[in-house]
């Protein structure tokens, strides 16, 4: 019994791998092409651990995936690998189409061939869990009800369109071939090991570095925030108890305007590591040009996963933000290695 995790050197994938191996002995094969977002330092605690087998490779390399599935007798694929940053998708969509659409298609093809040749009961037990986003549902007005699994897909950015395309492929492989797929659509994650291009780690890093805290537009865009540890526990619930062919919304019941999130981060930093001049970090807030096509509001109705699978987030926004700010304060070396680029040397130093 082995899990194949794709993108397990990224933010959510590495948190999932670390959490999994804390509680399970079932090994993980971790396939990651180590783009700028992949960082093996996230998995440093697993060095020498035989339960973690890292493979440097691309999900679009179908023969490689076929070999890994067969060699390791994989019983489930946890598919995290993606290009994940909306701003990057606006500046350069190509990689998003290649990995999120073509890569997912190649992975599905490899899974279909492998699963098709399995005998019961392994065939019945096999799962393909596709980790997706709430952004596929588009943007809500302030008064709209939160997204349910029945909302129409209306992706607005190249990133969300590429994720929507991959969701449709996953759905089609169930409908057409019977591949036992599960899809999760999750809201904004935060927590340890998040690349400091995303709002929360970027604000913490810039605050401590004395740099501006950039607020796009009026800062009143709303996101639902979920601690990454809660996302990992939701994915375990979906893997263990989810019904093939179903989709599950995952969220934190924590809708917040961006400006409120940034003020909450500044308040924690003011308390834990005050500025030398006694001023609040909030004085570094700077309004900048809005993101093109910026979605106004996302909100997740996570009733289905609670009702059907018994999952609810453990962290509140306050407890999760407090833990996260403390983590970044305690891991300045990790942030420095990411921001000065030296994390990329880790692969050659430790794995070759
Ligand atoms: P991330 O950008 O931090 O990590 C992505 C990982 O995938 C990296 O390790 C990267 O090297 C790897 N990767 C990229 N292209 C690859 C390829 N072609 N082959 C193999 N590996 C490749 O992303 P994340 O924030 O951890 O997100 C993980 C998944 O969760 C994504 O599918 C994303 O769409 C989804 N998601 C993210 C959030 C969020 O708030 N971050 C919320 C909901 C869903
Ligand atoms: O909703 C889930 C999605 O959340 C995931 O699918 C994506 O992979 C993930 O990147 C995230 O997308 P967002 O675009 O919501 O996250 P980001 O951290 O980039 O931005 C959060 C909000 O903060 C958004 O409204 C844009 C705004 N923002 C962001 C940055 C980086 C700023 O105002 N200033 C900034 O500097």
XYZ file of C-alpha atoms and ligand atoms in Angstrom:
432
model
C 0.000 0.000 0.000
C 1.512 3.280 -1.133
C 0.266 6.774 -1.937
C 1.515 8.657 -4.973
C 1.554 12.347 -4.068
C 2.122 14.832 -6.890
C 3.473 18.279 -6.009
C 4.498 17.127 -2.545
C 7.368 19.624 -2.340
C 4.990 22.581 -2.618
C 3.108 24.338 0.145
C 0.025 22.169 0.666
C 1.598 18.969 -0.650
C 4.526 19.118 1.774
C 2.198 19.839 4.702
C 0.084 16.843 3.646
C 3.145 14.558 3.395
C 4.499 15.648 6.796
C 1.092 15.224 8.460
C 0.513 11.843 6.813
C 3.842 10.353 7.854
C 3.384 11.690 11.396
C 0.307 9.448 11.744
C 0.769 6.594 9.238
C 3.401 4.086 8.232
C 2.019 3.777 4.712
C 4.789 5.073 2.419
C 4.560 8.002 0.024
C 6.081 8.339 -3.423
C 6.400 12.081 -3.949
C 6.566 13.157 -7.599
C 7.515 16.802 -8.046
C 9.242 18.645 -10.867
C 10.584 21.295 -8.437
C 9.421 24.456 -10.141
C 10.210 27.686 -8.273
C 7.370 26.654 -5.882
C 8.838 23.253 -5.023
C 11.179 23.256 -2.049
C 12.707 20.065 -0.662
C 13.732 21.937 2.470
C 10.036 21.701 3.447
C 10.613 17.949 3.739
C 13.972 18.168 5.526
C 12.464 16.398 8.576
C 12.013 13.285 6.406
C 15.659 12.934 5.374
C 16.645 9.286 5.755
C 13.015 8.220 6.317
C 12.423 5.163 4.121
C 8.678 5.855 4.055
C 9.274 8.936 1.863
C 10.511 8.303 -1.663
C 11.120 11.520 -3.613
C 11.091 11.430 -7.421
C 12.171 14.497 -9.374
C 9.901 14.432 -12.412
C 6.961 15.866 -14.284
C 3.343 14.696 -14.022
C 3.149 15.079 -17.813
C 5.791 12.327 -18.182
C 3.252 9.520 -18.614
C 5.741 6.636 -18.904
C 7.403 7.777 -15.661
C 4.054 7.907 -13.855
C 3.063 4.492 -15.257
C 6.331 3.027 -13.962
C 5.904 4.561 -10.504
C 2.333 3.293 -10.193
C 3.327 -0.260 -11.133
C 6.628 -0.427 -9.223
C 5.154 0.845 -5.971
C 1.732 -0.813 -6.162
C 0.072 2.561 -5.613
C -3.403 2.418 -4.046
C -4.232 6.147 -4.377
C -3.004 9.273 -6.152
C -3.171 12.568 -4.264
C -2.879 15.144 -7.035
C -1.567 18.485 -5.733
C 0.897 19.399 -8.509
C -0.091 22.602 -10.262
C 0.894 26.109 -11.126
C -1.004 27.840 -8.344
C -0.447 31.614 -8.342
C -3.135 33.774 -9.988
C -0.821 36.752 -10.642
C 1.693 34.521 -12.444
C -1.125 33.088 -14.572
C -1.990 36.610 -15.694
C 1.602 37.360 -16.719
C 2.301 33.948 -18.304
C -0.540 31.453 -18.717
C 1.406 28.850 -20.748
C 2.788 26.878 -17.808
C -0.712 26.769 -16.293
C -2.158 25.112 -19.364
C 0.790 22.734 -19.607
C 0.784 21.508 -16.004
C -2.784 21.996 -14.837
C -4.508 20.803 -18.009
C -2.051 18.691 -20.041
C -0.246 17.388 -16.946
C -3.507 16.343 -15.273
C -4.604 14.682 -18.519
C -1.366 12.653 -18.707
C -1.701 11.674 -15.064
C -5.287 10.554 -15.660
C -4.200 8.497 -18.648
C -1.493 6.783 -16.598
C -3.984 6.161 -13.776
C -6.611 4.784 -16.151
C -4.188 2.234 -17.641
C -2.886 1.135 -14.240
C -6.301 0.960 -12.554
C -7.834 -0.841 -15.558
C -5.338 -3.688 -15.148
C -5.874 -4.109 -11.398
C -7.932 -7.011 -10.022
C -10.542 -6.695 -7.272
C -10.261 -5.799 -4.406
C -7.343 -3.464 -5.323
C -9.326 -2.143 -8.258
C -12.327 -1.249 -6.092
C -10.164 0.383 -3.465
C -8.106 2.556 -5.877
C -8.673 6.340 -5.672
C -7.595 9.399 -7.667
C -8.011 12.476 -5.459
C -7.836 15.725 -7.399
C -7.027 18.757 -5.239
C -8.801 21.771 -6.685
C -9.911 25.249 -5.769
C -13.008 27.328 -5.017
C -11.874 29.772 -7.727
C -13.497 27.568 -10.407
C -16.896 28.905 -9.270
C -16.010 32.507 -10.151
C -16.824 35.586 -8.109
C -19.678 36.308 -5.673
C -21.355 39.599 -4.814
C -21.484 40.587 -1.155
C -24.990 39.170 -0.720
C -24.727 35.926 -2.737
C -24.879 32.666 -0.773
C -21.586 30.804 -0.423
C -20.497 28.335 -3.123
C -21.975 24.853 -2.866
C -20.899 21.862 -4.956
C -23.853 22.665 -7.246
C -22.649 26.120 -8.292
C -21.994 26.650 -11.978
C -18.335 26.822 -13.045
C -17.409 30.412 -14.017
C -13.594 30.656 -13.804
C -12.233 34.150 -14.404
C -8.416 33.928 -14.444
C -6.133 31.741 -16.564
C -5.293 29.914 -13.312
C -8.898 29.174 -12.371
C -9.785 28.313 -15.981
C -6.937 25.786 -16.093
C -8.077 24.267 -12.778
C -11.678 24.157 -14.047
C -10.490 22.345 -17.177
C -8.666 19.798 -15.034
C -11.765 19.318 -12.838
C -13.807 18.598 -15.969
C -11.269 16.043 -17.193
C -11.302 14.303 -13.819
C -15.098 14.230 -13.864
C -15.134 12.860 -17.425
C -12.735 10.019 -16.515
C -15.207 8.896 -13.878
C -18.261 9.265 -16.090
C -16.716 7.644 -19.164
C -14.260 5.074 -17.782
C -15.450 4.611 -14.212
C -12.093 5.756 -12.760
C -12.766 6.172 -9.004
C -12.042 9.888 -8.693
C -12.672 12.343 -5.877
C -12.424 16.127 -6.244
C -12.022 18.692 -3.481
C -12.562 22.432 -4.043
C -10.861 24.347 -1.281
C -10.625 27.992 -0.260
C -7.462 30.031 0.497
C -4.909 28.136 2.559
C -2.278 29.614 4.847
C 0.318 28.182 7.220
C 3.927 26.936 7.262
C 6.001 26.640 4.075
C 3.838 28.894 1.892
C 5.827 30.654 -0.804
C 6.018 34.375 0.037
C 4.270 35.461 -3.154
C 0.840 34.700 -1.631
C -0.847 37.340 0.529
C -0.216 36.061 4.075
C 3.469 35.037 3.884
C 4.224 38.024 1.646
C 2.785 40.449 4.201
C 4.662 38.817 7.087
C 7.925 38.860 5.138
C 7.550 42.433 3.864
C 6.506 43.704 7.291
C 9.635 42.304 8.937
C 11.835 43.511 6.062
C 10.478 47.072 6.422
C 8.935 46.946 2.956
C 5.479 48.157 1.786
C 2.500 45.837 2.367
C 0.790 45.951 -1.052
C -3.015 46.037 -1.018
C -4.555 45.474 -4.432
C -7.353 47.958 -5.257
C -9.484 48.887 -2.245
C -8.546 45.794 -0.199
C -12.218 44.867 0.247
C -11.998 41.621 -1.769
C -13.186 38.750 0.388
C -11.578 35.314 0.709
C -12.343 32.345 2.965
C -9.232 31.312 4.910
C -8.312 27.778 5.987
C -5.243 26.642 7.907
C -3.289 24.159 5.775
C -3.370 21.536 8.554
C -7.160 21.562 8.296
C -6.930 21.148 4.527
C -4.692 18.100 5.045
C -7.195 16.571 7.487
C -10.060 17.262 5.048
C -8.155 15.486 2.273
C -7.571 12.476 4.523
C -11.324 12.358 5.194
C -12.122 12.591 1.472
C -9.598 9.863 0.670
C -10.877 7.533 3.388
C -14.624 8.133 3.232
C -15.392 10.100 0.060
C -17.698 8.582 -2.544
C -16.087 8.145 -5.997
C -17.428 10.661 -8.498
C -18.373 13.159 -5.772
C -16.910 16.624 -5.241
C -16.400 18.190 -1.803
C -16.090 21.874 -0.952
C -13.535 22.543 1.784
C -13.449 25.821 3.696
C -12.763 27.435 7.021
C -16.019 29.362 7.602
C -13.690 32.392 7.799
C -14.676 35.011 5.258
C -12.511 38.115 5.595
C -11.772 41.195 3.473
C -8.071 41.353 2.568
C -7.528 44.552 4.533
C -8.827 42.880 7.691
C -6.436 39.960 7.156
C -3.494 42.325 6.758
C -4.473 44.271 9.884
C -4.771 41.003 11.832
C -1.246 40.024 10.728
C 0.127 43.444 11.678
C -1.518 43.222 15.102
C 0.068 39.806 15.801
C 3.463 41.058 14.629
C 3.112 44.224 16.743
C 2.520 42.012 19.776
C 5.161 39.352 19.071
C 7.990 41.370 17.484
C 7.288 45.128 17.785
C 9.002 47.546 15.416
C 11.997 49.319 16.938
C 10.359 52.748 16.394
C 7.202 51.683 18.265
C 4.971 52.239 15.233
C 2.551 49.557 14.023
C 3.490 47.442 11.002
C 0.134 48.653 9.629
C 1.862 51.944 8.806
C 3.605 50.024 5.966
C 0.254 49.346 4.203
C 0.368 50.697 0.643
C -2.464 50.662 -1.881
C -1.369 49.482 -5.334
C -2.978 48.891 -8.737
C -5.652 46.197 -8.660
C -5.151 42.703 -10.115
C -6.729 42.550 -13.614
C -10.061 40.687 -13.486
C -9.777 40.466 -9.686
C -12.523 38.244 -8.230
C -14.426 40.196 -5.591
C -15.522 37.502 -3.202
C -15.156 33.760 -2.613
C -17.116 31.987 0.107
C -17.360 28.252 0.724
C -20.340 26.371 2.056
C -18.600 23.353 3.578
C -21.798 21.687 4.867
C -21.549 18.645 2.594
C -18.136 17.487 3.814
C -19.287 18.003 7.410
C -22.565 16.140 6.907
C -21.252 13.266 4.753
C -17.684 12.829 6.014
C -17.799 14.346 9.506
C -15.056 16.892 8.796
C -14.842 20.387 10.283
C -11.816 22.660 10.598
C -10.060 22.580 13.958
C -8.474 26.055 13.758
C -10.281 29.361 14.107
C -8.938 32.297 12.092
C -7.327 33.780 15.226
C -5.660 30.534 16.339
C -4.438 29.749 12.817
C -3.048 33.230 12.210
C -1.316 33.268 15.593
C 0.369 29.894 14.875
C 1.331 31.009 11.393
C 2.898 34.313 12.435
C 4.842 32.477 15.165
C 5.996 29.876 12.612
C 7.356 32.500 10.200
C 9.061 34.355 13.075
C 10.730 31.111 14.164
C 11.733 30.108 10.616
C 13.500 33.188 9.307
C 16.143 30.872 7.820
C 13.500 29.158 5.657
C 12.123 32.501 4.466
C 15.643 33.827 3.778
C 16.557 30.740 1.724
C 13.374 31.142 -0.325
C 13.698 34.871 -0.874
C 17.423 34.790 -1.763
C 16.940 31.748 -4.007
C 19.390 29.490 -2.143
C 16.625 26.909 -1.483
C 17.105 25.800 -5.066
C 20.649 24.662 -4.285
C 19.214 22.249 -1.686
C 18.399 19.672 -4.356
C 21.925 19.364 -5.700
C 23.421 19.537 -2.194
C 21.207 16.893 -0.627
C 19.887 14.700 -3.401
C 22.616 14.285 -6.029
P 2.415 25.327 -4.804
O 2.571 26.231 -5.977
O 2.971 25.751 -3.491
O 3.062 23.896 -5.119
C 2.888 23.252 -6.345
C 3.878 22.096 -6.400
O 3.669 21.395 -7.643
C 5.342 22.542 -6.381
O 6.087 21.714 -5.508
C 5.794 22.361 -7.824
O 7.175 22.082 -7.954
C 4.942 21.167 -8.250
N 4.729 21.102 -9.699
C 4.347 22.126 -10.527
N 4.279 21.679 -11.785
C 4.583 20.355 -11.765
C 4.657 19.341 -12.759
N 4.403 19.610 -14.040
N 5.001 18.086 -12.375
C 5.269 17.805 -11.061
N 5.230 18.724 -10.094
C 4.885 19.987 -10.438
O 0.861 25.042 -4.712
P -0.056 24.841 -3.422
O -0.486 26.164 -2.937
O 0.595 23.889 -2.515
O -1.326 24.153 -4.103
C -1.388 22.741 -4.265
C -2.683 22.380 -4.966
O -3.785 22.858 -4.190
C -2.835 23.027 -6.342
O -3.438 22.101 -7.195
C -3.753 24.213 -6.099
O -4.504 24.513 -7.255
C -4.625 23.680 -4.995
N -5.190 24.688 -4.080
C -4.378 25.620 -3.489
C -4.921 26.519 -2.579
C -4.071 27.551 -1.879
O -4.619 28.412 -1.180
N -2.752 27.522 -1.994
C -6.290 26.459 -2.285
C -7.085 25.505 -2.924
C -6.514 24.608 -3.804
O -9.166 30.421 -3.320
C -8.175 29.447 -3.437
C -6.981 30.021 -4.140
O -6.351 30.905 -3.210
C -5.995 28.975 -4.638
O -6.624 28.191 -5.614
C -4.747 29.640 -5.226
O -3.812 28.653 -5.592
C -4.148 30.542 -4.171
O -3.043 31.231 -4.709
C -5.189 31.545 -3.666
O -5.526 32.517 -4.690
P -5.711 34.070 -4.345
O -5.513 34.848 -5.570
O -6.974 34.291 -3.584
O -4.478 34.240 -3.291
P -3.385 35.396 -3.115
O -2.671 35.095 -1.848
O -2.589 35.624 -4.341
O -4.282 36.678 -2.872
C -5.242 36.726 -1.833
C -5.983 38.041 -1.957
O -5.086 39.111 -1.600
C -6.458 38.355 -3.361
O -7.696 39.052 -3.293
C -5.387 39.268 -3.921
C -4.912 40.020 -2.703
N -3.494 40.422 -2.683
C -2.553 39.468 -2.948
C -1.221 39.765 -2.932
C -0.170 38.734 -3.257
C -3.125 41.710 -2.346
O -3.987 42.587 -2.073
N -1.801 42.022 -2.304
C -0.827 41.104 -2.604
O 0.380 41.466 -2.586
